[in-house]
GROMACS .gro file of C-alpha atoms in nm:
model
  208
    1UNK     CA    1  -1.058  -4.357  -1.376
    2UNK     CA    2  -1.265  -4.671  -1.400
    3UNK     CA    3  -1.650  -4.583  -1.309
    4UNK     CA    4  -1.649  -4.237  -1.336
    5UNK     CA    5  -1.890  -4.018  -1.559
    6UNK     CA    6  -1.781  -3.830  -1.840
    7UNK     CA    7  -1.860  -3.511  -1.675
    8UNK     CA    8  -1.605  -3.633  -1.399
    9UNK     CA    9  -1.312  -3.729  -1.636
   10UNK     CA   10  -1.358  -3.338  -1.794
   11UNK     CA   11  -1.345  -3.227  -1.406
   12UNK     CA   12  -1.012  -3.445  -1.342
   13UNK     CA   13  -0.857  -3.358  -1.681
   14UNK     CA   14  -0.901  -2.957  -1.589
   15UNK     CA   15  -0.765  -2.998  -1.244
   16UNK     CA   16  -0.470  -3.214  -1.400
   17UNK     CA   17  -0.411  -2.926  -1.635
   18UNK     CA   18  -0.435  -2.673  -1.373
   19UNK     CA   19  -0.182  -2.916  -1.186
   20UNK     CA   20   0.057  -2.889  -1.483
   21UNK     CA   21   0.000  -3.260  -1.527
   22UNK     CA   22  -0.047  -3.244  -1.899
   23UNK     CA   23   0.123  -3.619  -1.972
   24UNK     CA   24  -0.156  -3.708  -1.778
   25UNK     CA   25  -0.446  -3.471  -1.904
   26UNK     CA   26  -0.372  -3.552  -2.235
   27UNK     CA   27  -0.438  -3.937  -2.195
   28UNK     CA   28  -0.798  -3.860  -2.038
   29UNK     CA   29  -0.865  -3.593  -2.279
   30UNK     CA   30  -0.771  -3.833  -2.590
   31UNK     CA   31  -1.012  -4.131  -2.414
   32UNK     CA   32  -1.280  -3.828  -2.376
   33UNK     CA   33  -1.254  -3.713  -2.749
   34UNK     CA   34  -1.313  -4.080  -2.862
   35UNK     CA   35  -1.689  -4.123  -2.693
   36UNK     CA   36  -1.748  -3.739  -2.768
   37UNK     CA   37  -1.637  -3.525  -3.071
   38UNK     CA   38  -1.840  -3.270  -3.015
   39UNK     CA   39  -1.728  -3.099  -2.723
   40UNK     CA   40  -1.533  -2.781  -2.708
   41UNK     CA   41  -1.409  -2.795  -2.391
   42UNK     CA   42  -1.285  -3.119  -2.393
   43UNK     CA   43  -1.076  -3.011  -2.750
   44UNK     CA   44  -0.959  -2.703  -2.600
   45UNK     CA   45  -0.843  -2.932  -2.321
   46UNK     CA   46  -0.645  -3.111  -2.541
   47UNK     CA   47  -0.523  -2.820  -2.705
   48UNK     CA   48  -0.379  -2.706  -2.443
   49UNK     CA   49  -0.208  -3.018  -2.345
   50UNK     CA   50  -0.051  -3.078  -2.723
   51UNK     CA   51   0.092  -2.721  -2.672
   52UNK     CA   52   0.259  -2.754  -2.368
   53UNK     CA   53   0.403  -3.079  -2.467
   54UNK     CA   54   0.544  -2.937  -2.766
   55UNK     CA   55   0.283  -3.130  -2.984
   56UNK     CA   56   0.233  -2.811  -3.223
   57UNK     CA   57   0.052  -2.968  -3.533
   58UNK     CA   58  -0.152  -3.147  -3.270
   59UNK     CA   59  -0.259  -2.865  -3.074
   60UNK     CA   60  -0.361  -2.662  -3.359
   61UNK     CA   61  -0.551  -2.966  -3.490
   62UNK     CA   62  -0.742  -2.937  -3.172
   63UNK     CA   63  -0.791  -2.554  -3.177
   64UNK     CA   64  -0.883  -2.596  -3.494
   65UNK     CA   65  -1.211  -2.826  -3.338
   66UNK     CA   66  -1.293  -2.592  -3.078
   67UNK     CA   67  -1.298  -2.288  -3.378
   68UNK     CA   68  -1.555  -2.494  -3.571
   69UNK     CA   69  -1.826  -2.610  -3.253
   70UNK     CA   70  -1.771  -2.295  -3.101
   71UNK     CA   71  -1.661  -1.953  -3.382
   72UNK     CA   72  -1.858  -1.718  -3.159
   73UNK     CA   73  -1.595  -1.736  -2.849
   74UNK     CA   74  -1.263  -1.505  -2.909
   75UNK     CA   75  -1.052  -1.770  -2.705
   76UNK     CA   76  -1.131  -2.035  -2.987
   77UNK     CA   77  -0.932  -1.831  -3.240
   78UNK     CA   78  -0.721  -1.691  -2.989
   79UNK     CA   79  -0.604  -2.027  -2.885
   80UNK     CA   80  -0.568  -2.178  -3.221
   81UNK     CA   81  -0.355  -1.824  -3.287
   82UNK     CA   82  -0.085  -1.927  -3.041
   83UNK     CA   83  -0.067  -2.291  -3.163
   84UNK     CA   84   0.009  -2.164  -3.525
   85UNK     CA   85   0.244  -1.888  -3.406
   86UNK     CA   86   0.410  -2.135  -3.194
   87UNK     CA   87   0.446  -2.391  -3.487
   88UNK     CA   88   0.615  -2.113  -3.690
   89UNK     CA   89   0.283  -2.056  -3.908
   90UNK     CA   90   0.259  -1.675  -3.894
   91UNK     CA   91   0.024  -1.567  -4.142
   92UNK     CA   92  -0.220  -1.813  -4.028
   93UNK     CA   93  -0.128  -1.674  -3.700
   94UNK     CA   94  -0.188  -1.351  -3.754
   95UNK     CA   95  -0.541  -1.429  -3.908
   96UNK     CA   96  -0.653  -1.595  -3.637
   97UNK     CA   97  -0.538  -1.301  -3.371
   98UNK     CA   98  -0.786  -1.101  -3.578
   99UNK     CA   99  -1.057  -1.301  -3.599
  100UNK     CA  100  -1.050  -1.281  -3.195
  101UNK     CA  101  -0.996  -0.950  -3.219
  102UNK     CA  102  -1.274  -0.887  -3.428
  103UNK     CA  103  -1.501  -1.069  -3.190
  104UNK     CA  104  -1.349  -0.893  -2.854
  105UNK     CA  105  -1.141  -0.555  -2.944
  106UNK     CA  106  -1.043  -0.573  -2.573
  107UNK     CA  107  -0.850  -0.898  -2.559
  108UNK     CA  108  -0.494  -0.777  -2.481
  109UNK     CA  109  -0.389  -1.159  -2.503
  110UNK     CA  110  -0.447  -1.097  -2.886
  111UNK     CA  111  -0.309  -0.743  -2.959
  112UNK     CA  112  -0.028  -0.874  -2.755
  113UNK     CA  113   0.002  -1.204  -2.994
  114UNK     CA  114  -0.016  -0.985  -3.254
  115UNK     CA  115   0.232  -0.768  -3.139
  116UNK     CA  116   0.520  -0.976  -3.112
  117UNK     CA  117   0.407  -1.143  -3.415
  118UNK     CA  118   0.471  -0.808  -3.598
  119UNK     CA  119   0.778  -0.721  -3.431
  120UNK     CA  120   0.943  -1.040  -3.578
  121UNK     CA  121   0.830  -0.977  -3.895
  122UNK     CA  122   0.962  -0.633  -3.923
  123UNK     CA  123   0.618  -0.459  -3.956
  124UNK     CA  124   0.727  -0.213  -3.684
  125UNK     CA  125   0.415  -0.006  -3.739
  126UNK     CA  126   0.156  -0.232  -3.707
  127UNK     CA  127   0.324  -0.374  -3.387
  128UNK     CA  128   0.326  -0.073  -3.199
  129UNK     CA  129  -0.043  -0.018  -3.277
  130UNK     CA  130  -0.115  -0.321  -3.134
  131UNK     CA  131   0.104  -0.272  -2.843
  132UNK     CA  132  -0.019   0.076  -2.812
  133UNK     CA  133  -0.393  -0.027  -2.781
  134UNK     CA  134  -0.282  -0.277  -2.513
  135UNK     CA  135  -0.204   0.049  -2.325
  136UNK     CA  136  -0.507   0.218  -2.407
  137UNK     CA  137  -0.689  -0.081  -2.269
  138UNK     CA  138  -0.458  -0.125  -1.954
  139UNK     CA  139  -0.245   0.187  -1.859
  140UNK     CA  140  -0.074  -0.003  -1.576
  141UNK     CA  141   0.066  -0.268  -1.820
  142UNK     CA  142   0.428  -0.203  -1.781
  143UNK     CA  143   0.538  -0.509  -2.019
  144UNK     CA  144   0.286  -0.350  -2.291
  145UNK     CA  145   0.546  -0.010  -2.289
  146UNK     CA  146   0.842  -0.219  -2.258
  147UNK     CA  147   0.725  -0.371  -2.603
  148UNK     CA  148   0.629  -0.052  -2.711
  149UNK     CA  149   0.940   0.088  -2.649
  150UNK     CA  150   1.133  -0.207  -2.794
  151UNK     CA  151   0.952  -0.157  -3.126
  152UNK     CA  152   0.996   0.243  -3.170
  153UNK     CA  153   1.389   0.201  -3.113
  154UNK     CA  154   1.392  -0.016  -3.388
  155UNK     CA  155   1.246   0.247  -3.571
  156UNK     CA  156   1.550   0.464  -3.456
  157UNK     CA  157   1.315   0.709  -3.180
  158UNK     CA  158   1.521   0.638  -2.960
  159UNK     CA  159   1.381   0.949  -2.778
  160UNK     CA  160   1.031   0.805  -2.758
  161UNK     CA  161   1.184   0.459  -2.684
  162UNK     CA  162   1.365   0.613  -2.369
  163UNK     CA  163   1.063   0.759  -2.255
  164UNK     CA  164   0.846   0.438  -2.288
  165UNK     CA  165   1.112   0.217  -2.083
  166UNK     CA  166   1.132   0.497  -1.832
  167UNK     CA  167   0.740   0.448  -1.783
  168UNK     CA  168   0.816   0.099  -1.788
  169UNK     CA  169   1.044   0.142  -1.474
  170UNK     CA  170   0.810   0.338  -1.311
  171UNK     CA  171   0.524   0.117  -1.331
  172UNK     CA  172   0.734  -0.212  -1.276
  173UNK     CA  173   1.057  -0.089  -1.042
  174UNK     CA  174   1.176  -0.454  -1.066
  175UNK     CA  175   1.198  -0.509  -1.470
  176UNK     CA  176   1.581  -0.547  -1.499
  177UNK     CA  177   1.501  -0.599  -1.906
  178UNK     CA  178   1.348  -0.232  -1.928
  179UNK     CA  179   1.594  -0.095  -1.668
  180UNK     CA  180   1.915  -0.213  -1.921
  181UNK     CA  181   1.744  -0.152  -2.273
  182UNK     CA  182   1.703   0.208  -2.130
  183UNK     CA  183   2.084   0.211  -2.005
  184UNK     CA  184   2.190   0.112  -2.349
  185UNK     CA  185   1.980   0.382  -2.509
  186UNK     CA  186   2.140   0.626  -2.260
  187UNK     CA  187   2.511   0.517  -2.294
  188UNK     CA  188   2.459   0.536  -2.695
  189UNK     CA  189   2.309   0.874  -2.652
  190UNK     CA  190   2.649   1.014  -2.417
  191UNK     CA  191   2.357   1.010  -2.121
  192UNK     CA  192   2.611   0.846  -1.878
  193UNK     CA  193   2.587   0.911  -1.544
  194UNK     CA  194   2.202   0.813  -1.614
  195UNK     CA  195   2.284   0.503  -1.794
  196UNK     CA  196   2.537   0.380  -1.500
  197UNK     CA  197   2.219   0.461  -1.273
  198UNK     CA  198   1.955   0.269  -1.514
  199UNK     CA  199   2.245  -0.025  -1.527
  200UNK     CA  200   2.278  -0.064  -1.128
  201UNK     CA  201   1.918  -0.055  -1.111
  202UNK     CA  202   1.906  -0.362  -1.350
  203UNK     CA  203   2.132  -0.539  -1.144
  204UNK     CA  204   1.971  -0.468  -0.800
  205UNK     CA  205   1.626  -0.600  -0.985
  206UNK     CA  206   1.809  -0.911  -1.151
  207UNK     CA  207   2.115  -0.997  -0.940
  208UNK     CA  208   2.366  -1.188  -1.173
   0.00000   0.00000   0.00000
């Protein structure tokens, strides 16, 4: 807006983005970058907007910014991680997941990254480590043993994958996903009157 300190447009451009207004965040960030290229904030800003506008390349030109004023902070890598895993770029990816990790072991946001990352490049093993640590890290996270389960039955233990989604239930009663994957595992395994159970409860958490 006309008259207003830079300070103020960063203020408006985070509450736009916190508004889901990124059309609109975008424009103030771009104006911002112009009279100041050297502030992370206002890149990561951008960033953020590119990605959610489906502006790939652009967002992980802006990540890519925020990683060189600011290398010490995990989120710079992280960030610039989901841009390139979004865009398809998955080695690059899964560097920059590791370089946050290596900066912050405890960022589940990366291990999780990473994770999926794995899982659709068929590197089963290192998935589930990464899914597994998630786990060590949060105990309650029932999406982190859906995952984990996801990733051992395509290793065919099925037995461990049963048990995993069967945690997942119990922590998260309303996760239809973990509720069917663990009725199909059941019905393939002749567990039937426990699959028909696992598939009702699906249904009652996800009505059709």
């Amino acid at each position: 807006m006309q008259g207003e300190t830079a300070s103020q447009s960063v203020a408006r451009a985070v509450k736009l983005v916190r508004g889901r207004h990124y059309e609109s965040a975008r424009t103030v960030c771009l104006k911002l970058c112009k009279g100041d290229q050297t502030n992370a904030q206002i890149w990561m800003l951008l960033g953020i907007c590119n990605g959610q506008l489906g502006l790939y390349q652009e967002a992980v030109d802006a990540f890519r910014r925020v990683v060189k004023l600011a290398p010490e902070q995990p989120f710079s890598h992280l960030n610039l991680a989901k841009a390139l895993h979004a865009k398809g770029e998955l080695d690059a990816a899964a560097s920059s997941y590791q370089h946050a990790l290596n900066i912050d072991k405890t960022l589940a946001e990366a291990w999780d990254g990473l994770g999926q990352l794995k899982v659709s490049k068929k590197e089963l093993p290192a998935a589930e480590r990464c899914f597994r640590n998630i786990i060590a890290l949060h105990p309650g996270d029932a999406g982190a043993y859906h995952k984990l389960a996801a990733a051992v039955n395509e290793e065919d233990k099925w037995q461990e994958a049963l048990e995993l989604y069967t945690k997942a239930t119990e922590l998260q009663p309303d996760l239809a996903e973990a509720w069917n994957n663990l009725g199909v595992i059941q019905q393939k395994h002749g567990q039937l009157k426990e699959s028909a159970l696992s598939y009702r409860k699906a249904l009652a958490a996800k009505p059709a």
